[in-house]
JSON list of C-alpha atoms in Angstrom, two decimals:
[
{"chain": "A", "resi": 1, "resn": "MET", "atom": "CA", "xyz": [-0.08, -0.41, 0.07]},
{"chain": "A", "resi": 2, "resn": "GLY", "atom": "CA", "xyz": [1.40, 3.29, -0.95]},
{"chain": "A", "resi": 3, "resn": "LEU", "atom": "CA", "xyz": [1.25, 6.36, 0.94]},
{"chain": "A", "resi": 4, "resn": "GLY", "atom": "CA", "xyz": [-1.69, 8.04, -0.81]},
{"chain": "A", "resi": 5, "resn": "GLU", "atom": "CA", "xyz": [-3.66, 5.24, -0.60]},
{"chain": "A", "resi": 6, "resn": "LEU", "atom": "CA", "xyz": [-2.81, 5.01, 3.26]},
{"chain": "A", "resi": 7, "resn": "VAL", "atom": "CA", "xyz": [-3.84, 8.82, 3.29]},
{"chain": "A", "resi": 8, "resn": "GLY", "atom": "CA", "xyz": [-6.91, 8.52, 1.13]},
{"chain": "A", "resi": 9, "resn": "LEU", "atom": "CA", "xyz": [-7.99, 5.53, 3.84]},
{"chain": "A", "resi": 10, "resn": "MET", "atom": "CA", "xyz": [-7.28, 7.38, 7.03]},
{"chain": "A", "resi": 11, "resn": "ALA", "atom": "CA", "xyz": [-9.07, 10.74, 5.90]},
{"chain": "A", "resi": 12, "resn": "GLU", "atom": "CA", "xyz": [-12.08, 8.97, 4.95]},
{"chain": "A", "resi": 13, "resn": "VAL", "atom": "CA", "xyz": [-12.15, 6.93, 8.41]},
{"chain": "A", "resi": 14, "resn": "LEU", "atom": "CA", "xyz": [-11.60, 10.48, 10.26]},
{"chain": "A", "resi": 15, "resn": "VAL", "atom": "CA", "xyz": [-14.60, 12.00, 7.97]},
{"chain": "A", "resi": 16, "resn": "VAL", "atom": "CA", "xyz": [-16.86, 9.11, 9.22]},
{"chain": "A", "resi": 17, "resn": "GLN", "atom": "CA", "xyz": [-15.81, 9.30, 12.81]},
{"chain": "A", "resi": 18, "resn": "LEU", "atom": "CA", "xyz": [-16.44, 13.13, 12.78]},
{"chain": "A", "resi": 19, "resn": "SER", "atom": "CA", "xyz": [-19.79, 13.11, 11.11]},
{"chain": "A", "resi": 20, "resn": "ASP", "atom": "CA", "xyz": [-20.92, 10.70, 13.71]},
{"chain": "A", "resi": 21, "resn": "ARG", "atom": "CA", "xyz": [-20.44, 12.87, 16.90]},
{"chain": "A", "resi": 22, "resn": "ARG", "atom": "CA", "xyz": [-22.96, 11.50, 19.26]},
{"chain": "A", "resi": 23, "resn": "ARG", "atom": "CA", "xyz": [-21.08, 8.19, 18.81]},
{"chain": "A", "resi": 24, "resn": "THR", "atom": "CA", "xyz": [-17.65, 9.68, 19.56]},
{"chain": "A", "resi": 25, "resn": "LEU", "atom": "CA", "xyz": [-18.60, 11.75, 22.07]},
{"chain": "A", "resi": 26, "resn": "ALA", "atom": "CA", "xyz": [-20.01, 8.43, 23.87]},
{"chain": "A", "resi": 27, "resn": "ARG", "atom": "CA", "xyz": [-16.77, 6.91, 23.39]},
{"chain": "A", "resi": 28, "resn": "TYR", "atom": "CA", "xyz": [-15.08, 9.68, 25.01]},
{"chain": "A", "resi": 29, "resn": "GLU", "atom": "CA", "xyz": [-17.15, 9.72, 27.64]},
{"chain": "A", "resi": 30, "resn": "LEU", "atom": "CA", "xyz": [-16.75, 5.59, 28.00]},
{"chain": "A", "resi": 31, "resn": "ALA", "atom": "CA", "xyz": [-12.90, 6.44, 28.28]},
{"chain": "A", "resi": 32, "resn": "LEU", "atom": "CA", "xyz": [-13.26, 8.71, 30.89]},
{"chain": "A", "resi": 33, "resn": "GLU", "atom": "CA", "xyz": [-15.41, 6.52, 33.24]},
{"chain": "A", "resi": 34, "resn": "ALA", "atom": "CA", "xyz": [-13.25, 3.51, 32.23]},
{"chain": "A", "resi": 35, "resn": "THR", "atom": "CA", "xyz": [-10.72, 5.08, 34.02]},
{"chain": "A", "resi": 36, "resn": "ARG", "atom": "CA", "xyz": [-12.97, 4.89, 37.50]},
{"chain": "A", "resi": 37, "resn": "ARG", "atom": "CA", "xyz": [-14.81, 1.47, 36.46]},
{"chain": "A", "resi": 38, "resn": "PRO", "atom": "CA", "xyz": [-12.27, -1.68, 35.74]},
{"chain": "A", "resi": 39, "resn": "GLU", "atom": "CA", "xyz": [-15.13, -3.69, 34.32]},
{"chain": "A", "resi": 40, "resn": "LEU", "atom": "CA", "xyz": [-15.59, -0.63, 31.57]},
{"chain": "A", "resi": 41, "resn": "ARG", "atom": "CA", "xyz": [-11.96, -0.84, 31.23]},
{"chain": "A", "resi": 42, "resn": "GLU", "atom": "CA", "xyz": [-11.51, -4.20, 29.57]},
{"chain": "A", "resi": 43, "resn": "ILE", "atom": "CA", "xyz": [-14.51, -3.23, 27.07]},
{"chain": "A", "resi": 44, "resn": "TYR", "atom": "CA", "xyz": [-13.03, -0.06, 26.13]},
{"chain": "A", "resi": 45, "resn": "ASP", "atom": "CA", "xyz": [-9.46, -1.76, 25.85]},
{"chain": "A", "resi": 46, "resn": "ARG", "atom": "CA", "xyz": [-11.13, -4.66, 23.59]},
{"chain": "A", "resi": 47, "resn": "VAL", "atom": "CA", "xyz": [-13.11, -2.08, 21.50]},
{"chain": "A", "resi": 48, "resn": "GLY", "atom": "CA", "xyz": [-9.74, 0.22, 21.11]},
{"chain": "A", "resi": 49, "resn": "ALA", "atom": "CA", "xyz": [-7.82, -3.02, 19.63]},
{"chain": "A", "resi": 50, "resn": "ARG", "atom": "CA", "xyz": [-10.29, -2.55, 16.52]},
{"chain": "A", "resi": 51, "resn": "PHE", "atom": "CA", "xyz": [-8.82, 0.71, 15.88]},
{"chain": "A", "resi": 52, "resn": "ARG", "atom": "CA", "xyz": [-5.19, -0.04, 16.56]},
{"chain": "A", "resi": 53, "resn": "GLU", "atom": "CA", "xyz": [-4.77, -3.52, 15.13]},
{"chain": "A", "resi": 54, "resn": "PRO", "atom": "CA", "xyz": [-5.52, -2.33, 11.73]},
{"chain": "A", "resi": 55, "resn": "ALA", "atom": "CA", "xyz": [-3.20, 0.78, 11.86]},
{"chain": "A", "resi": 56, "resn": "VAL", "atom": "CA", "xyz": [-0.61, -1.63, 12.70]},
{"chain": "A", "resi": 57, "resn": "ALA", "atom": "CA", "xyz": [-1.81, -3.60, 9.60]},
{"chain": "A", "resi": 58, "resn": "LEU", "atom": "CA", "xyz": [-2.00, -0.77, 7.33]},
{"chain": "A", "resi": 59, "resn": "LEU", "atom": "CA", "xyz": [1.47, 0.72, 8.41]},
{"chain": "A", "resi": 60, "resn": "ALA", "atom": "CA", "xyz": [3.18, -2.65, 8.21]},
{"chain": "A", "resi": 61, "resn": "ALA", "atom": "CA", "xyz": [1.93, -2.95, 4.51]},
{"chain": "A", "resi": 62, "resn": "ALA", "atom": "CA", "xyz": [3.07, 0.53, 3.45]},
{"chain": "A", "resi": 63, "resn": "GLY", "atom": "CA", "xyz": [6.61, -0.28, 4.77]},
{"chain": "A", "resi": 64, "resn": "SER", "atom": "CA", "xyz": [6.69, 1.23, 8.47]},
{"chain": "A", "resi": 65, "resn": "GLN", "atom": "CA", "xyz": [10.00, 0.04, 9.98]},
{"chain": "A", "resi": 66, "resn": "ASP", "atom": "CA", "xyz": [8.09, 0.15, 13.37]},
{"chain": "A", "resi": 67, "resn": "PRO", "atom": "CA", "xyz": [4.32, -0.64, 12.66]},
{"chain": "A", "resi": 68, "resn": "VAL", "atom": "CA", "xyz": [3.50, -1.42, 16.45]},
{"chain": "A", "resi": 69, "resn": "ARG", "atom": "CA", "xyz": [4.81, 2.06, 17.67]},
{"chain": "A", "resi": 70, "resn": "HIS", "atom": "CA", "xyz": [3.62, 3.91, 14.43]},
{"chain": "A", "resi": 71, "resn": "GLY", "atom": "CA", "xyz": [0.03, 2.42, 14.92]},
{"chain": "A", "resi": 72, "resn": "ARG", "atom": "CA", "xyz": [-0.40, 3.76, 18.06]},
{"chain": "A", "resi": 73, "resn": "GLN", "atom": "CA", "xyz": [1.01, 7.29, 17.21]},
{"chain": "A", "resi": 74, "resn": "LEU", "atom": "CA", "xyz": [-1.60, 7.15, 14.14]},
{"chain": "A", "resi": 75, "resn": "VAL", "atom": "CA", "xyz": [-4.47, 6.26, 16.33]},
{"chain": "A", "resi": 76, "resn": "ALA", "atom": "CA", "xyz": [-3.50, 8.82, 18.85]},
{"chain": "A", "resi": 77, "resn": "TYR", "atom": "CA", "xyz": [-3.43, 11.50, 15.79]},
{"chain": "A", "resi": 78, "resn": "GLY", "atom": "CA", "xyz": [-6.44, 10.58, 14.68]},
{"chain": "A", "resi": 79, "resn": "GLU", "atom": "CA", "xyz": [-7.97, 10.77, 18.26]},
{"chain": "A", "resi": 80, "resn": "GLY", "atom": "CA", "xyz": [-6.62, 14.11, 18.81]},
{"chain": "A", "resi": 81, "resn": "ILE", "atom": "CA", "xyz": [-7.76, 15.41, 15.69]},
{"chain": "A", "resi": 82, "resn": "MET", "atom": "CA", "xyz": [-11.50, 14.04, 16.54]},
{"chain": "A", "resi": 83, "resn": "PHE", "atom": "CA", "xyz": [-11.08, 15.21, 20.12]},
{"chain": "A", "resi": 84, "resn": "ASP", "atom": "CA", "xyz": [-10.29, 19.03, 18.97]},
{"chain": "A", "resi": 85, "resn": "ALA", "atom": "CA", "xyz": [-12.79, 18.90, 16.36]},
{"chain": "A", "resi": 86, "resn": "ILE", "atom": "CA", "xyz": [-15.82, 17.58, 18.91]},
{"chain": "A", "resi": 87, "resn": "ALA", "atom": "CA", "xyz": [-14.79, 18.31, 22.17]},
{"chain": "A", "resi": 88, "resn": "GLY", "atom": "CA", "xyz": [-12.13, 20.78, 21.77]},
{"chain": "A", "resi": 89, "resn": "ALA", "atom": "CA", "xyz": [-12.09, 24.28, 20.31]},
{"chain": "A", "resi": 90, "resn": "GLY", "atom": "CA", "xyz": [-11.46, 23.54, 17.00]},
{"chain": "A", "resi": 91, "resn": "VAL", "atom": "CA", "xyz": [-13.43, 23.58, 13.58]},
{"chain": "A", "resi": 92, "resn": "THR", "atom": "CA", "xyz": [-13.96, 20.36, 12.22]},
{"chain": "A", "resi": 93, "resn": "PRO", "atom": "CA", "xyz": [-11.26, 19.87, 9.13]},
{"chain": "A", "resi": 94, "resn": "SER", "atom": "CA", "xyz": [-12.09, 19.68, 5.59]},
{"chain": "A", "resi": 95, "resn": "ILE", "atom": "CA", "xyz": [-11.32, 16.42, 3.74]},
{"chain": "A", "resi": 96, "resn": "GLU", "atom": "CA", "xyz": [-8.34, 18.81, 2.12]},
{"chain": "A", "resi": 97, "resn": "ASP", "atom": "CA", "xyz": [-7.23, 19.54, 5.49]},
{"chain": "A", "resi": 98, "resn": "LEU", "atom": "CA", "xyz": [-7.14, 15.85, 6.90]},
{"chain": "A", "resi": 99, "resn": "THR", "atom": "CA", "xyz": [-5.28, 14.78, 3.78]},
{"chain": "A", "resi": 100, "resn": "ALA", "atom": "CA", "xyz": [-2.69, 17.25, 4.11]},
{"chain": "A", "resi": 101, "resn": "GLY", "atom": "CA", "xyz": [-1.96, 16.65, 7.41]},
{"chain": "A", "resi": 102, "resn": "LEU", "atom": "CA", "xyz": [-2.18, 12.71, 6.92]},
{"chain": "A", "resi": 103, "resn": "THR", "atom": "CA", "xyz": [0.09, 13.03, 4.37]},
{"chain": "A", "resi": 104, "resn": "GLU", "atom": "CA", "xyz": [2.64, 15.26, 6.46]},
{"chain": "A", "resi": 105, "resn": "PHE", "atom": "CA", "xyz": [2.28, 13.27, 9.67]},
{"chain": "A", "resi": 106, "resn": "LEU", "atom": "CA", "xyz": [2.73, 9.82, 7.93]},
{"chain": "A", "resi": 107, "resn": "SER", "atom": "CA", "xyz": [5.56, 10.73, 5.16]},
{"chain": "A", "resi": 108, "resn": "GLY", "atom": "CA", "xyz": [7.91, 11.12, 8.58]},
{"chain": "A", "resi": 109, "resn": "MET", "atom": "CA", "xyz": [6.95, 7.28, 9.32]},
{"chain": "A", "resi": 110, "resn": "LEU", "atom": "CA", "xyz": [7.57, 5.97, 6.19]},
{"chain": "A", "resi": 111, "resn": "ARG", "atom": "CA", "xyz": [10.71, 7.28, 4.88]}
]
């Protein structure tokens, strides 16, 4: 998988997440509650693996030298974009903004 394909896929994923504000806010609320309730922590961690594992696989296919570390960083990047747009003071980024940012971010990982 090339950089352009990876960027396009990740931008589309972020657009979907950003368009469903209620679900994304609920996930953030669950994350905070899971810090206080161990039974929720297990569920939250299991659900989180559904984001991290594909990120690792995609980055490995794109040539990452450290796909596990890069996968965590990519998920954290996406979470930051979503949190800023949905719960923070930021604006919802356009697909062009997402594409540019992801290109810059991923280019550093895949050189």
